[in-house]
JSON list of C-alpha atoms and ligand atoms in Angstrom, two decimals:
[
{"chain": "A", "resi": 1, "resn": "MET", "atom": "CA", "xyz": [97.63, 85.82, 28.87]},
{"chain": "A", "resi": 2, "resn": "PRO", "atom": "CA", "xyz": [99.18, 89.62, 28.90]},
{"chain": "A", "resi": 3, "resn": "ILE", "atom": "CA", "xyz": [98.99, 90.28, 32.58]},
{"chain": "A", "resi": 4, "resn": "GLU", "atom": "CA", "xyz": [98.91, 93.89, 32.44]},
{"chain": "A", "resi": 5, "resn": "ARG", "atom": "CA", "xyz": [95.66, 93.52, 30.88]},
{"chain": "A", "resi": 6, "resn": "TYR", "atom": "CA", "xyz": [94.13, 91.57, 33.99]},
{"chain": "A", "resi": 7, "resn": "LEU", "atom": "CA", "xyz": [93.20, 92.47, 37.30]},
{"chain": "A", "resi": 8, "resn": "THR", "atom": "CA", "xyz": [93.00, 90.41, 40.31]},
{"chain": "A", "resi": 9, "resn": "ILE", "atom": "CA", "xyz": [89.55, 89.61, 42.30]},
{"chain": "A", "resi": 10, "resn": "GLY", "atom": "CA", "xyz": [91.41, 91.89, 45.29]},
{"chain": "A", "resi": 11, "resn": "GLU", "atom": "CA", "xyz": [92.09, 94.70, 42.69]},
{"chain": "A", "resi": 12, "resn": "VAL", "atom": "CA", "xyz": [88.97, 94.69, 40.95]},
{"chain": "A", "resi": 13, "resn": "ALA", "atom": "CA", "xyz": [87.22, 94.72, 44.71]},
{"chain": "A", "resi": 14, "resn": "GLN", "atom": "CA", "xyz": [89.61, 97.46, 45.96]},
{"chain": "A", "resi": 15, "resn": "ARG", "atom": "CA", "xyz": [89.00, 99.73, 42.98]},
{"chain": "A", "resi": 16, "resn": "SER", "atom": "CA", "xyz": [85.31, 98.84, 42.32]},
{"chain": "A", "resi": 17, "resn": "GLY", "atom": "CA", "xyz": [83.89, 99.12, 46.12]},
{"chain": "A", "resi": 18, "resn": "VAL", "atom": "CA", "xyz": [82.68, 95.45, 46.02]},
{"chain": "A", "resi": 19, "resn": "ALA", "atom": "CA", "xyz": [83.58, 92.51, 48.21]},
{"chain": "A", "resi": 20, "resn": "PRO", "atom": "CA", "xyz": [85.46, 89.40, 46.39]},
{"chain": "A", "resi": 21, "resn": "SER", "atom": "CA", "xyz": [82.48, 87.70, 47.51]},
{"chain": "A", "resi": 22, "resn": "GLY", "atom": "CA", "xyz": [79.99, 89.74, 45.86]},
{"chain": "A", "resi": 23, "resn": "LEU", "atom": "CA", "xyz": [82.07, 89.83, 42.45]},
{"chain": "A", "resi": 24, "resn": "ARG", "atom": "CA", "xyz": [82.20, 85.83, 42.70]},
{"chain": "A", "resi": 25, "resn": "TYR", "atom": "CA", "xyz": [78.33, 86.39, 43.13]},
{"chain": "A", "resi": 26, "resn": "TYR", "atom": "CA", "xyz": [78.33, 88.49, 40.24]},
{"chain": "A", "resi": 27, "resn": "GLU", "atom": "CA", "xyz": [80.04, 86.38, 37.88]},
{"chain": "A", "resi": 28, "resn": "SER", "atom": "CA", "xyz": [78.10, 83.30, 38.93]},
{"chain": "A", "resi": 29, "resn": "LEU", "atom": "CA", "xyz": [75.22, 85.15, 37.52]},
{"chain": "A", "resi": 30, "resn": "GLY", "atom": "CA", "xyz": [76.85, 85.73, 34.58]},
{"chain": "A", "resi": 31, "resn": "LEU", "atom": "CA", "xyz": [77.49, 89.74, 35.00]},
{"chain": "A", "resi": 32, "resn": "ILE", "atom": "CA", "xyz": [80.89, 89.62, 34.78]},
{"chain": "A", "resi": 33, "resn": "SER", "atom": "CA", "xyz": [83.21, 87.36, 33.78]},
{"chain": "A", "resi": 34, "resn": "SER", "atom": "CA", "xyz": [86.95, 85.94, 34.40]},
{"chain": "A", "resi": 35, "resn": "GLU", "atom": "CA", "xyz": [89.47, 83.99, 33.14]},
{"chain": "A", "resi": 36, "resn": "ARG", "atom": "CA", "xyz": [91.53, 81.54, 34.75]},
{"chain": "A", "resi": 37, "resn": "THR", "atom": "CA", "xyz": [95.53, 81.54, 35.92]},
{"chain": "A", "resi": 38, "resn": "PRO", "atom": "CA", "xyz": [97.55, 78.13, 35.39]},
{"chain": "A", "resi": 39, "resn": "GLY", "atom": "CA", "xyz": [97.07, 78.12, 39.27]},
{"chain": "A", "resi": 40, "resn": "ASN", "atom": "CA", "xyz": [92.93, 78.83, 38.95]},
{"chain": "A", "resi": 41, "resn": "GLN", "atom": "CA", "xyz": [92.88, 82.30, 39.93]},
{"chain": "A", "resi": 42, "resn": "ARG", "atom": "CA", "xyz": [90.78, 84.56, 38.47]},
{"chain": "A", "resi": 43, "resn": "ARG", "atom": "CA", "xyz": [91.68, 87.32, 36.70]},
{"chain": "A", "resi": 44, "resn": "TYR", "atom": "CA", "xyz": [89.61, 90.32, 35.20]},
{"chain": "A", "resi": 45, "resn": "GLU", "atom": "CA", "xyz": [89.51, 92.35, 32.20]},
{"chain": "A", "resi": 46, "resn": "ARG", "atom": "CA", "xyz": [89.68, 96.22, 33.29]},
{"chain": "A", "resi": 47, "resn": "THR", "atom": "CA", "xyz": [86.65, 96.87, 31.47]},
{"chain": "A", "resi": 48, "resn": "THR", "atom": "CA", "xyz": [85.23, 94.44, 34.27]},
{"chain": "A", "resi": 49, "resn": "LEU", "atom": "CA", "xyz": [85.36, 97.74, 36.40]},
{"chain": "A", "resi": 50, "resn": "ARG", "atom": "CA", "xyz": [83.30, 99.82, 34.07]},
{"chain": "A", "resi": 51, "resn": "ARG", "atom": "CA", "xyz": [80.85, 96.82, 33.74]},
{"chain": "A", "resi": 52, "resn": "VAL", "atom": "CA", "xyz": [80.74, 96.55, 38.33]},
{"chain": "A", "resi": 53, "resn": "ALA", "atom": "CA", "xyz": [80.02, 100.31, 38.22]},
{"chain": "A", "resi": 54, "resn": "PHE", "atom": "CA", "xyz": [77.06, 99.50, 35.68]},
{"chain": "A", "resi": 55, "resn": "ILE", "atom": "CA", "xyz": [75.96, 96.80, 37.97]},
{"chain": "A", "resi": 56, "resn": "ARG", "atom": "CA", "xyz": [76.22, 98.78, 40.97]},
{"chain": "A", "resi": 57, "resn": "THR", "atom": "CA", "xyz": [74.43, 101.92, 39.85]},
{"chain": "A", "resi": 58, "resn": "ALA", "atom": "CA", "xyz": [71.76, 99.95, 38.10]},
{"chain": "A", "resi": 59, "resn": "SER", "atom": "CA", "xyz": [71.58, 98.02, 41.32]},
{"chain": "A", "resi": 60, "resn": "ARG", "atom": "CA", "xyz": [71.28, 101.28, 43.27]},
{"chain": "A", "resi": 61, "resn": "VAL", "atom": "CA", "xyz": [68.52, 102.89, 41.49]},
{"chain": "A", "resi": 62, "resn": "GLY", "atom": "CA", "xyz": [66.46, 99.45, 42.42]},
{"chain": "A", "resi": 63, "resn": "LEU", "atom": "CA", "xyz": [66.73, 96.86, 39.56]},
{"chain": "A", "resi": 64, "resn": "THR", "atom": "CA", "xyz": [67.14, 93.78, 40.62]},
{"chain": "A", "resi": 65, "resn": "LEU", "atom": "CA", "xyz": [70.38, 91.89, 39.24]},
{"chain": "A", "resi": 66, "resn": "ASP", "atom": "CA", "xyz": [68.32, 89.73, 36.63]},
{"chain": "A", "resi": 67, "resn": "GLU", "atom": "CA", "xyz": [67.13, 92.60, 35.34]},
{"chain": "A", "resi": 68, "resn": "ILE", "atom": "CA", "xyz": [70.44, 93.76, 35.21]},
{"chain": "A", "resi": 69, "resn": "GLY", "atom": "CA", "xyz": [71.66, 90.83, 33.50]},
{"chain": "A", "resi": 70, "resn": "GLU", "atom": "CA", "xyz": [68.94, 91.09, 31.09]},
{"chain": "A", "resi": 71, "resn": "ALA", "atom": "CA", "xyz": [70.04, 94.72, 30.12]},
{"chain": "A", "resi": 72, "resn": "LEU", "atom": "CA", "xyz": [73.90, 93.68, 29.75]},
{"chain": "A", "resi": 73, "resn": "ALA", "atom": "CA", "xyz": [72.30, 90.80, 27.49]},
{"chain": "A", "resi": 74, "resn": "THR", "atom": "CA", "xyz": [71.07, 93.03, 24.98]},
{"chain": "A", "resi": 75, "resn": "LEU", "atom": "CA", "xyz": [74.57, 94.50, 24.28]},
{"chain": "A", "resi": 76, "resn": "PRO", "atom": "CA", "xyz": [76.46, 92.85, 21.46]},
{"chain": "A", "resi": 77, "resn": "GLU", "atom": "CA", "xyz": [79.14, 90.28, 22.16]},
{"chain": "A", "resi": 78, "resn": "ALA", "atom": "CA", "xyz": [78.69, 91.08, 25.91]},
{"chain": "A", "resi": 79, "resn": "ARG", "atom": "CA", "xyz": [80.26, 94.48, 25.30]},
{"chain": "A", "resi": 80, "resn": "THR", "atom": "CA", "xyz": [81.06, 96.78, 28.42]},
{"chain": "A", "resi": 81, "resn": "PRO", "atom": "CA", "xyz": [78.22, 99.18, 28.69]},
{"chain": "A", "resi": 82, "resn": "THR", "atom": "CA", "xyz": [79.04, 102.18, 26.43]},
{"chain": "A", "resi": 83, "resn": "ALA", "atom": "CA", "xyz": [78.08, 105.62, 27.96]},
{"chain": "A", "resi": 84, "resn": "GLU", "atom": "CA", "xyz": [75.38, 105.74, 25.12]},
{"chain": "A", "resi": 85, "resn": "ASP", "atom": "CA", "xyz": [74.29, 102.35, 26.22]},
{"chain": "A", "resi": 86, "resn": "TRP", "atom": "CA", "xyz": [73.92, 103.47, 30.01]},
{"chain": "A", "resi": 87, "resn": "THR", "atom": "CA", "xyz": [71.82, 106.13, 28.23]},
{"chain": "A", "resi": 88, "resn": "ARG", "atom": "CA", "xyz": [69.63, 103.62, 26.31]},
{"chain": "A", "resi": 89, "resn": "LEU", "atom": "CA", "xyz": [69.39, 101.36, 28.99]},
{"chain": "A", "resi": 90, "resn": "SER", "atom": "CA", "xyz": [68.84, 104.16, 31.88]},
{"chain": "A", "resi": 91, "resn": "ARG", "atom": "CA", "xyz": [66.06, 105.66, 29.82]},
{"chain": "A", "resi": 92, "resn": "SER", "atom": "CA", "xyz": [64.37, 102.22, 29.73]},
{"chain": "A", "resi": 93, "resn": "TRP", "atom": "CA", "xyz": [64.22, 101.83, 33.11]},
{"chain": "A", "resi": 94, "resn": "ARG", "atom": "CA", "xyz": [62.60, 105.32, 33.75]},
{"chain": "A", "resi": 95, "resn": "PRO", "atom": "CA", "xyz": [59.16, 103.69, 33.45]},
{"chain": "A", "resi": 96, "resn": "LEU", "atom": "CA", "xyz": [59.70, 100.68, 35.23]},
{"chain": "A", "resi": 97, "resn": "LEU", "atom": "CA", "xyz": [61.19, 102.99, 38.30]},
{"chain": "A", "resi": 98, "resn": "ASP", "atom": "CA", "xyz": [58.01, 105.27, 37.81]},
{"chain": "A", "resi": 99, "resn": "ALA", "atom": "CA", "xyz": [55.44, 102.25, 38.50]},
{"chain": "A", "resi": 100, "resn": "ARG", "atom": "CA", "xyz": [57.68, 100.94, 41.32]},
{"chain": "A", "resi": 101, "resn": "ILE", "atom": "CA", "xyz": [57.44, 104.39, 43.00]},
{"chain": "A", "resi": 102, "resn": "ALA", "atom": "CA", "xyz": [54.09, 105.02, 42.66]},
{"chain": "A", "resi": 103, "resn": "ALA", "atom": "CA", "xyz": [53.28, 101.28, 44.09]},
{"chain": "A", "resi": 104, "resn": "ILE", "atom": "CA", "xyz": [55.56, 102.31, 47.22]},
{"chain": "A", "resi": 105, "resn": "GLU", "atom": "CA", "xyz": [53.76, 105.38, 47.51]},
{"chain": "A", "resi": 106, "resn": "ARG", "atom": "CA", "xyz": [50.24, 103.53, 47.48]},
{"chain": "A", "resi": 107, "resn": "LEU", "atom": "CA", "xyz": [51.92, 100.98, 50.35]},
{"chain": "A", "resi": 108, "resn": "ARG", "atom": "CA", "xyz": [52.84, 103.87, 52.19]},
{"chain": "A", "resi": 109, "resn": "ASP", "atom": "CA", "xyz": [49.63, 105.70, 52.06]},
{"chain": "A", "resi": 110, "resn": "ASP", "atom": "CA", "xyz": [47.74, 102.38, 52.83]},
{"chain": "A", "resi": 111, "resn": "LEU", "atom": "CA", "xyz": [50.22, 101.82, 55.67]},
{"chain": "A", "resi": 112, "resn": "ASP", "atom": "CA", "xyz": [48.74, 104.79, 57.30]},
{"chain": "A", "resi": 113, "resn": "SER", "atom": "CA", "xyz": [45.52, 103.81, 57.68]},
{"chain": "A", "resi": 114, "resn": "CYS", "atom": "CA", "xyz": [47.00, 100.73, 59.73]},
{"chain": "A", "resi": 115, "resn": "ILE", "atom": "CA", "xyz": [49.25, 102.25, 61.83]},
{"chain": "A", "resi": 116, "resn": "GLY", "atom": "CA", "xyz": [47.78, 102.14, 65.41]},
{"chain": "A", "resi": 117, "resn": "CYS", "atom": "CA", "xyz": [45.19, 99.29, 64.34]},
{"chain": "A", "resi": 118, "resn": "GLY", "atom": "CA", "xyz": [47.07, 95.95, 64.22]},
{"chain": "A", "resi": 119, "resn": "CYS", "atom": "CA", "xyz": [43.80, 93.99, 62.89]},
{"chain": "A", "resi": 120, "resn": "LEU", "atom": "CA", "xyz": [45.06, 92.33, 59.69]},
{"chain": "A", "resi": 121, "resn": "SER", "atom": "CA", "xyz": [41.91, 91.92, 58.86]},
{"chain": "A", "resi": 122, "resn": "LEU", "atom": "CA", "xyz": [41.03, 90.50, 55.58]},
{"chain": "A", "resi": 123, "resn": "GLU", "atom": "CA", "xyz": [37.91, 92.88, 55.23]},
{"chain": "A", "resi": 124, "resn": "ARG", "atom": "CA", "xyz": [39.03, 95.70, 56.85]},
{"chain": "A", "resi": 125, "resn": "CYS", "atom": "CA", "xyz": [42.97, 96.11, 56.23]},
{"chain": "A", "resi": 126, "resn": "VAL", "atom": "CA", "xyz": [43.77, 97.47, 53.09]},
{"chain": "A", "resi": 127, "resn": "LEU", "atom": "CA", "xyz": [47.08, 95.90, 53.25]},
{"chain": "A", "resi": 128, "resn": "GLN", "atom": "CA", "xyz": [45.84, 92.35, 53.87]},
{"chain": "A", "resi": 129, "resn": "ASN", "atom": "CA", "xyz": [43.21, 93.44, 50.87]},
{"chain": "A", "resi": 130, "resn": "PRO", "atom": "CA", "xyz": [45.24, 95.02, 48.32]},
{"chain": "A", "resi": 131, "resn": "ALA", "atom": "CA", "xyz": [42.48, 94.71, 45.57]},
{"chain": "A", "resi": 132, "resn": "ASP", "atom": "CA", "xyz": [40.50, 97.07, 47.67]},
{"chain": "A", "resi": 133, "resn": "ARG", "atom": "CA", "xyz": [37.22, 95.36, 47.22]},
{"chain": "A", "resi": 134, "resn": "ALA", "atom": "CA", "xyz": [35.56, 97.96, 49.28]},
{"chain": "A", "resi": 135, "resn": "ALA", "atom": "CA", "xyz": [36.38, 100.70, 46.58]},
{"chain": "A", "resi": 136, "resn": "ALA", "atom": "CA", "xyz": [33.51, 100.04, 44.63]},
{"chain": "A", "resi": 137, "resn": "LEU", "atom": "CA", "xyz": [31.26, 101.29, 47.88]},
{"chain": "A", "resi": 138, "resn": "GLY", "atom": "CA", "xyz": [32.94, 104.73, 47.38]},
{"chain": "A", "resi": 139, "resn": "PRO", "atom": "CA", "xyz": [35.68, 106.83, 49.19]},
{"chain": "A", "resi": 140, "resn": "GLY", "atom": "CA", "xyz": [36.23, 106.10, 53.23]},
{"chain": "A", "resi": 141, "resn": "ALA", "atom": "CA", "xyz": [36.31, 103.39, 55.33]},
{"chain": "A", "resi": 142, "resn": "ARG", "atom": "CA", "xyz": [33.28, 101.53, 54.16]},
{"chain": "A", "resi": 143, "resn": "TYR", "atom": "CA", "xyz": [33.20, 98.34, 56.69]},
{"chain": "A", "resi": 144, "resn": "LEU", "atom": "CA", "xyz": [33.91, 100.71, 59.39]},
{"chain": "A", "resi": 145, "resn": "GLU", "atom": "CA", "xyz": [30.48, 102.65, 58.38]},
{"chain": "A", "resi": 146, "resn": "GLY", "atom": "CA", "xyz": [28.58, 99.84, 58.48]},
{"chain": "A", "resi": 147, "resn": "ASP", "atom": "CA", "xyz": [28.91, 98.10, 54.98]},
{"chain": "A", "resi": 148, "resn": "SER", "atom": "CA", "xyz": [29.84, 94.69, 54.76]},
{"chain": "A", "resi": 149, "resn": "PRO", "atom": "CA", "xyz": [31.98, 92.59, 52.34]},
{"chain": "A", "resi": 150, "resn": "LEU", "atom": "CA", "xyz": [28.95, 91.62, 50.61]},
{"chain": "A", "resi": 151, "resn": "ASP", "atom": "CA", "xyz": [27.56, 94.86, 49.62]},
{"chain": "A", "resi": 152, "resn": "ALA", "atom": "CA", "xyz": [31.51, 95.40, 48.49]},
{"chain": "A", "resi": 153, "resn": "ALA", "atom": "CA", "xyz": [30.79, 92.28, 46.22]},
{"chain": "A", "resi": 154, "resn": "ARG", "atom": "CA", "xyz": [27.82, 93.47, 44.72]},
{"chain": "A", "resi": 155, "resn": "ALA", "atom": "CA", "xyz": [28.96, 96.58, 44.18]},
{"chain": "A", "resi": 156, "resn": "ALA", "atom": "CA", "xyz": [31.77, 95.31, 42.52]},
{"chain": "A", "resi": 157, "resn": "GLY", "atom": "CA", "xyz": [29.92, 93.01, 40.51]},
{"chain": "A", "resi": 158, "resn": "SER", "atom": "CA", "xyz": [27.38, 95.97, 39.11]},
{"chain": "A", "resi": 159, "resn": "SER", "atom": "CA", "xyz": [30.13, 98.03, 38.45]},
{"chain": "A", "resi": 160, "resn": "THR", "atom": "CA", "xyz": [31.88, 95.59, 35.59]},
{"chain": "A", "resi": 161, "resn": "SER", "atom": "CA", "xyz": [28.54, 94.83, 34.50]},
{"chain": "B", "resi": 201, "resn": "FES", "atom": "S1", "xyz": [45.80, 96.50, 60.38]},
{"chain": "B", "resi": 201, "resn": "FES", "atom": "FE1", "xyz": [43.86, 97.26, 60.84]},
{"chain": "B", "resi": 201, "resn": "FES", "atom": "S2", "xyz": [43.66, 98.26, 58.89]},
{"chain": "B", "resi": 201, "resn": "FES", "atom": "FE2", "xyz": [45.76, 97.45, 58.43]}
]
């Protein structure tokens, strides 16, 4: 192998900002690949730097390594993502990120009602009861205002029929 085309794991780590252990982990997941020298040392193509930058950036916006792997697997012949690839893939992630942000905002709002409470009640706590069975009874803290979980079950049943 023409050695000038290749980087050691230390060189990739230094240039990418990902520790060698992280690079080995990426490699174990199939996100990057290396060749081995006769002495069994890893050598990475220079394009690995761009691939690692892709992984880090996608990870920074909240994608899991599984999702990043799925995205990379859509590229022909496992090529390193081009600028066009990045544009297409990042556009496809936008709805996913929007949904996650909305879910986190709902959790934050739900957490507000728990701060200073600590009951962790299945009947009262919206974080313990994410389906919000009391929602069918109307707005507000329904159980604290006297409605019962049975009322909620009846209301939910009547709203779906
Ligand atoms: S801990 Fe009491 S409402 Fe969540």
